[in-house]
Coordinates of C-alpha atoms in Angstrom, one line a residue:
X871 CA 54.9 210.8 81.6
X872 CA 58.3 208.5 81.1
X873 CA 57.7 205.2 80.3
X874 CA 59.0 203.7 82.9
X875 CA 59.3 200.2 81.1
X876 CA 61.3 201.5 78.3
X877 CA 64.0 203.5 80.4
X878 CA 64.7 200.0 82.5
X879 CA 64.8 198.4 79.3
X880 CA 68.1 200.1 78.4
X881 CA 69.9 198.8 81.4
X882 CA 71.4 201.9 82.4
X883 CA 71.1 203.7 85.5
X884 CA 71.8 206.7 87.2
X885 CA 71.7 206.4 90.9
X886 CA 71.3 208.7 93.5
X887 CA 72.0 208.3 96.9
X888 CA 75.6 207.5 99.5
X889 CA 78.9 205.0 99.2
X890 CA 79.9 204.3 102.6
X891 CA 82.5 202.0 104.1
X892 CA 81.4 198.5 105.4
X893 CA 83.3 196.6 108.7
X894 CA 81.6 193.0 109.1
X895 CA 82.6 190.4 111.1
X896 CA 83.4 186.7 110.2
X897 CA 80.6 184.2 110.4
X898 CA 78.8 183.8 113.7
X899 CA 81.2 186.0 114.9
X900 CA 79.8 189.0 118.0
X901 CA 81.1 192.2 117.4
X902 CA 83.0 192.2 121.2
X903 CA 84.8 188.7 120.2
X904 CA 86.1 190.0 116.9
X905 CA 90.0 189.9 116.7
X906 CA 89.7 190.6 113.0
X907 CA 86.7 192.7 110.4
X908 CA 86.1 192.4 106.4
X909 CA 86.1 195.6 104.6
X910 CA 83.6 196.4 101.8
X911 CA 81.9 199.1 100.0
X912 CA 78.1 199.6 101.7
X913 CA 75.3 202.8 101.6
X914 CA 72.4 201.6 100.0
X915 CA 72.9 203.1 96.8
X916 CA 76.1 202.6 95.8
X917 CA 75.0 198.7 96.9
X918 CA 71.9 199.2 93.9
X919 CA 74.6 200.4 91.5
X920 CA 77.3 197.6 92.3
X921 CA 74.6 195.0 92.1
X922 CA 73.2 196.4 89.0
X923 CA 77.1 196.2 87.4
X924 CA 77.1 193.0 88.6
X925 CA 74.4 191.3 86.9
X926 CA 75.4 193.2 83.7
X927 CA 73.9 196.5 83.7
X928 CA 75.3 199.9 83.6
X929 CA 75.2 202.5 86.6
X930 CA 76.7 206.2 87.7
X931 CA 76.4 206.9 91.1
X932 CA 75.7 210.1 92.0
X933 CA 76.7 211.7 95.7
X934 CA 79.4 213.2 97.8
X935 CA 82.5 212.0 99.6
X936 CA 84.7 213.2 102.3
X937 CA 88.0 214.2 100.9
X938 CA 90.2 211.7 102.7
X939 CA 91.6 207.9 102.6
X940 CA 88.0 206.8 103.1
X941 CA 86.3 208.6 100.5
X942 CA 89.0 207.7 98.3
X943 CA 88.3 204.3 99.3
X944 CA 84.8 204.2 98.0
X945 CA 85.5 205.9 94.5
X946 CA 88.0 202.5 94.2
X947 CA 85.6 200.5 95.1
X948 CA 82.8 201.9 93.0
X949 CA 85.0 201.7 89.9
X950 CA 86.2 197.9 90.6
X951 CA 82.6 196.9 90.8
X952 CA 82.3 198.8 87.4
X953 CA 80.0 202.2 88.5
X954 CA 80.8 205.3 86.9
X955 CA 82.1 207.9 89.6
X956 CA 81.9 210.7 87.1
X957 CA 79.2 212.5 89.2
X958 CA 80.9 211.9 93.0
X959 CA 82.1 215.0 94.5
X960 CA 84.5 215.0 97.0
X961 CA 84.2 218.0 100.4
X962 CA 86.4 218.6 103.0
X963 CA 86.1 220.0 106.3
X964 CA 84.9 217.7 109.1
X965 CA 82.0 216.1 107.2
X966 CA 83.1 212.3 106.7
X967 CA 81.9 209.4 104.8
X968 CA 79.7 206.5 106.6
X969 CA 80.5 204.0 108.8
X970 CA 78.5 201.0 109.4
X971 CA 79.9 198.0 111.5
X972 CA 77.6 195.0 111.6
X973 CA 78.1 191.4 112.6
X974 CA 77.5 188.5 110.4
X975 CA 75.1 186.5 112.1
X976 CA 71.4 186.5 112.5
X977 CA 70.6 186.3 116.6
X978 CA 71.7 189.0 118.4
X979 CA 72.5 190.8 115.0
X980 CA 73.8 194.2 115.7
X981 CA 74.6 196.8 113.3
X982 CA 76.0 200.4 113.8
X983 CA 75.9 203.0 111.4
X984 CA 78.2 206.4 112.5
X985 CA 76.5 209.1 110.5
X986 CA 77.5 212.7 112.0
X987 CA 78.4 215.2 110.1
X988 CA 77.9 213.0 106.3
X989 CA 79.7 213.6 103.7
X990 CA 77.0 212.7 101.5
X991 CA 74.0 214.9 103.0
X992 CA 76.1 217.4 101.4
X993 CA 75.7 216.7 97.8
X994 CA 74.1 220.1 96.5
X995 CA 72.1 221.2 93.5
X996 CA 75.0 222.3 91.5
X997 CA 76.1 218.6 91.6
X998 CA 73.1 217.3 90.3
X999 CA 72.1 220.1 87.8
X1000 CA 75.9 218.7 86.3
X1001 CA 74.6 215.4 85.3
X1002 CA 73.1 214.7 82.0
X1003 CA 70.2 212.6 82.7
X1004 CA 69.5 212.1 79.1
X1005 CA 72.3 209.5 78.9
X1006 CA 70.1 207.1 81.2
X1007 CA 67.4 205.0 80.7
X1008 CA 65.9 205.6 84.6
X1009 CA 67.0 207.3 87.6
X1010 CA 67.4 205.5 91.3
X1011 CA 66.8 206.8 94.2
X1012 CA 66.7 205.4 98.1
X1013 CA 65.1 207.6 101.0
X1014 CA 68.1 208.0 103.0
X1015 CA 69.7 210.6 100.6
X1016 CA 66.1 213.2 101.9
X1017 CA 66.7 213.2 105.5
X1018 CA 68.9 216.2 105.6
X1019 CA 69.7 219.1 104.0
X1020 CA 71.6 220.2 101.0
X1021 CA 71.2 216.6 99.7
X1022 CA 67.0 216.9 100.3
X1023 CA 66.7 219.4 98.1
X1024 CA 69.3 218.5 95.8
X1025 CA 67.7 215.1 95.3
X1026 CA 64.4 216.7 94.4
X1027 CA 65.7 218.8 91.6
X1028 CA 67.5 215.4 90.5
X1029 CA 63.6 213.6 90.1
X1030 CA 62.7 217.0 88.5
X1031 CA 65.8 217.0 85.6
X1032 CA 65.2 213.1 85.3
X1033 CA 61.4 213.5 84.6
X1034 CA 62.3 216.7 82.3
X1035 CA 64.7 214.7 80.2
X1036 CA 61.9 212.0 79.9
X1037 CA 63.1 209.2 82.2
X1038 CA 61.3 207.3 84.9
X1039 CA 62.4 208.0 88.7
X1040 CA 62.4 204.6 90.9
X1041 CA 62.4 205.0 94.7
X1042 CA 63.3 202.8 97.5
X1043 CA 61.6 203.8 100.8
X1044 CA 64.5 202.6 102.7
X1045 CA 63.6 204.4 106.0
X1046 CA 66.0 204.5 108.5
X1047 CA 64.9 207.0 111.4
X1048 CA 68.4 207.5 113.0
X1049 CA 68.8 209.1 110.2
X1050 CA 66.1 211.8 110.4
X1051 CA 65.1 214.7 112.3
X1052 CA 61.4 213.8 113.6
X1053 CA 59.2 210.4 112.4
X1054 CA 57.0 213.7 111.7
X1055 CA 59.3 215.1 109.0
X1056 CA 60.2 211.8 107.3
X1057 CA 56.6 210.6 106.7
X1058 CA 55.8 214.2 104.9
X1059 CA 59.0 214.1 103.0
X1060 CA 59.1 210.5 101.6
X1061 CA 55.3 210.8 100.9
X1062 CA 56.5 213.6 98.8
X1063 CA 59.2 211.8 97.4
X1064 CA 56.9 208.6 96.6
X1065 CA 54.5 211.2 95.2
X1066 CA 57.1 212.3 92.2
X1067 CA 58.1 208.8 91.2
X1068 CA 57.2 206.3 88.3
X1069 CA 57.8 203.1 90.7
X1070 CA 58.4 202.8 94.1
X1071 CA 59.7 199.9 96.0
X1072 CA 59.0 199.8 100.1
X1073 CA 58.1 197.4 102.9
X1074 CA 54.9 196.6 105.1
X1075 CA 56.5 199.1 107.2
X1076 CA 57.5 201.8 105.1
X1077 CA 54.0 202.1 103.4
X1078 CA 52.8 201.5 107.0
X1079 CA 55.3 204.7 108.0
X1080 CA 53.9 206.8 105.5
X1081 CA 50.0 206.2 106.1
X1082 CA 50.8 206.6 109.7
X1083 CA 49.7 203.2 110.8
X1084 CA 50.8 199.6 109.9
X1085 CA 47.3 199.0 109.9
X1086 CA 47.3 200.7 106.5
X1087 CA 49.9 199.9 104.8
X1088 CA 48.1 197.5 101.8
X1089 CA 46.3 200.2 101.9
X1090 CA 48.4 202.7 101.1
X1091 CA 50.2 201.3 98.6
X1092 CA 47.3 200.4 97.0
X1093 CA 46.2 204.3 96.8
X1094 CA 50.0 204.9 95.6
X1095 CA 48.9 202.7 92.7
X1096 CA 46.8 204.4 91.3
X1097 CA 49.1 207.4 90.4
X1098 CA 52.2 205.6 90.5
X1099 CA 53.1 203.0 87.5
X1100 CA 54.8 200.5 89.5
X1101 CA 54.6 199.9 93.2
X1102 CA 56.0 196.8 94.9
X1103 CA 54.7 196.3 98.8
X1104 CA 57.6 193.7 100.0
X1105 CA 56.5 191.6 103.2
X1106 CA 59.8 189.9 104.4
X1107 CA 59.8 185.6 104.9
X1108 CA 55.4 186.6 103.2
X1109 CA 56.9 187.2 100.0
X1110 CA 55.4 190.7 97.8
X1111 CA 52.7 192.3 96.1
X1112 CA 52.9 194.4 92.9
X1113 CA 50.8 196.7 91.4
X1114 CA 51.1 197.3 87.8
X1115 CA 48.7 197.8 85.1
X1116 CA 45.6 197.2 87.2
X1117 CA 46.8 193.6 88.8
X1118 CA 48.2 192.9 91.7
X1119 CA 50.5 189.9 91.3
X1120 CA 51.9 187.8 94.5
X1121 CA 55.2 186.5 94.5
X1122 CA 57.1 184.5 97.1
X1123 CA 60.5 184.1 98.5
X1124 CA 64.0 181.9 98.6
X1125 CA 64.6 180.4 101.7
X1126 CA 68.2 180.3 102.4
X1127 CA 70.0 180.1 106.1
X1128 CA 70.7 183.3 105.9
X1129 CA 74.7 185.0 107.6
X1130 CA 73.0 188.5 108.0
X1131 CA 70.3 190.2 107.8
X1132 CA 72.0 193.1 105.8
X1133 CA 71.9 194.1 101.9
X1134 CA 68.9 192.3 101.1
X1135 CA 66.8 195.4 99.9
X1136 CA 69.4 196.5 97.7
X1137 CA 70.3 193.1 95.9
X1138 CA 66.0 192.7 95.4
X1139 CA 66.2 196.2 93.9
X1140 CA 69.4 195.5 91.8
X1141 CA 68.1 192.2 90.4
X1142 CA 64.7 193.6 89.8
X1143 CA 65.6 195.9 87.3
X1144 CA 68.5 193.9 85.3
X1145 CA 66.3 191.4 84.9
X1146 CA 63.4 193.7 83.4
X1147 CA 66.4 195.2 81.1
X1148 CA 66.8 191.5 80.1
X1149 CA 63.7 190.8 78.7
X1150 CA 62.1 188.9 82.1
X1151 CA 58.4 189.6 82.6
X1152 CA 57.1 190.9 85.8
X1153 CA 56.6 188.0 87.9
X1154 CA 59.9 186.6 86.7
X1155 CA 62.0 189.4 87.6
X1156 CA 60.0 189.9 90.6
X1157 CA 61.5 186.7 91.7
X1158 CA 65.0 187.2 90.7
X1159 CA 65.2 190.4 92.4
X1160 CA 63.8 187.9 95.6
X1161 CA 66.6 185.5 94.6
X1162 CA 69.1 188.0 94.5
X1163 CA 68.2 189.0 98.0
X1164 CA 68.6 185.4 99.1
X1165 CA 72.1 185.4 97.8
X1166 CA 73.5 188.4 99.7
X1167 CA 72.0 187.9 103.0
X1168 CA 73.7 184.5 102.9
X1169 CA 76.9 186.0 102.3
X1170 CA 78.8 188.1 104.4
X1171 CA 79.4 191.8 103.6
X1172 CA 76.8 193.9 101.1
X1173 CA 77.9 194.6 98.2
X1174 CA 80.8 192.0 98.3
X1175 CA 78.0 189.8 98.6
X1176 CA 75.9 190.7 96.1
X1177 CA 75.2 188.4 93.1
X1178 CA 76.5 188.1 89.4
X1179 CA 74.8 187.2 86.4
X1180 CA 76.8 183.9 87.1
X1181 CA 75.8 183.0 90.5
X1182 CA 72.3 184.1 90.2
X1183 CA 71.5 181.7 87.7
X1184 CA 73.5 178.7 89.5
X1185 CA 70.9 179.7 92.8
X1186 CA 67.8 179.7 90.6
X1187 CA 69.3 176.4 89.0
X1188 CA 69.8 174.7 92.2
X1189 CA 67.2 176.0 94.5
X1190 CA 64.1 174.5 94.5
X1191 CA 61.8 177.3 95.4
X1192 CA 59.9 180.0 95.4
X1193 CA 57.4 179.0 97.6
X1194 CA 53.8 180.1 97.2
X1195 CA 52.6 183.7 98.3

């Protein structure tokens, strides 16, 4: 088995997963009122690997882009927030990177993500059987990148080459069903996908999606824990519960007036790990990865939003929380 402590510790990542294009509106702004949009780079992992570069890790994203001025796009942005785009292929045809337009504001929040035909659901075996995992310390992951085909299977045979070059895999849930086929196929494939992982990081209602009730989601992630090294069951504005070594350790939250609700998952995940590498315990870097959250959802955009080393430690400076699981 990896030791999943060790790999975070060398603060280097290899992430797995789609760079999309962001449009966001100003503050408080409704998408139908908006004479002008931000542009930024979104997709939830190259958000964990611009977040991890910002807080002074290392990451290399992993994925496929269309082979146009959008694509192009997010290999520019990857490399200005740092992340290797060694391992980004780029495909032609019709398939076409990821759109999401959101508005920044919190009532009323609406956000759109176009996702026919994506570029990224076609990153292939052959593109992951040409990365060296042994130059990582742990691998990412995020559930989006199993709800189609190539990438599915090609993101399976990336936690298989991880685990055979003896790092640990780390999964997000992040379940998005427009994304999928059936709520049917999902819960059997991210089970399967939680199932091969050292750590996995998901919701009420993700564990509650993959037990087939929300009723049972404590539950279930408790039953994850005891074949999984690492499991953190996140509970919104009720803070978390981890499960590592036998304990079960509550944490709570930053309030913040937040812009958005957007990004928050990814910035937790981002913060959680760089802090790890940096010699944090558990319950500290539990709560960084929360503050790190708190930052980007009150900013606008995603990974624009995210938090450096710099900022991070002004928030936790300034703020006078957690407050109490």
């Amino acid at each position: 088995m990896p030791d999943l402590m060790k790999g975070i510790a060398q603060n280097n990542f290899v992430v797995v997963g789609r760079a999309g294009i962001d449009f966001f509106t100003d503050a408080g702004v409704a998408a139908e009122d908006a004479e002008t949009v931000s542009v930024g780079l979104g997709g939830s992992s190259a958000n964990i690997a611009a977040g991890i570069c910002k807080l002074g890790g290392k990451s290399a994203l992993v994925t496929s882009v269309s082979d146009d001025s959008v694509g192009s796009y997010c290999i520019g942005q990857l490399k200005r927030y740092g992340v290797s785009a060694e391992y980004v292929s780029k495909v032609g045809g019709e398939y076409r990177n990821s759109l999401a337009f959101y508005e920044s504001r919190i009532e009323n929040h609406r956000n759109v993500i176009y996702r026919n035909g994506a570029a990224d659901f076609q990153m292939s075996i052959e593109d992951v059987e040409a990365v060296d995992f042994s130059k990582f310390g742990a691998m990412i992951t995020a559930g989006t990148v199993f709800a189609a085909e190539p990438s599915r299977g090609a993101s399976f045979r990336a936690m298989e080459l991880a685990h055979a070059a003896g790092i640990p895999v780390i999964f997000d849930v992040d379940y998005r069903p427009y994304s999928w086929p059936s709520a049917e196929v999902a819960a059997e494939v991210l089970t399967k996908a939680a199932e091969m992982s050292d750590m996995i990081v998901g919701n009420d209602e993700e564990f509650g999606f993959m037990a087939g009730g929300i009723d049972q989601s404590l539950q279930k992630a408790r039953s994850l824990a005891g074949s999984t090294d690492l499991i953190v069951y996140k509970m919104g504005e009720k803070g978390a519960i981890t499960f590592f070594d036998c304990d079960e350790i509550p944490t709570g939250i930053y309030p913040v007036e937040a812009l958005k609700p957007t990004g928050a998952g990814d910035s937790f995940m981002a913060g959680l790990v760089t802090s790890l590498a940096g010699g944090h315990d558990l319950k500290t870097s539990l709560l960084r990865g929360s503050a790190c959250a708190s930052v980007t959802v009150s900013r606008p955009g995603c990974a624009p939003a995210m938090a450096d080393t710099a900022t991070l430690e002004t928030f936790l400076a300034e703020h006078p929380g957690p407050t109490t699981p």
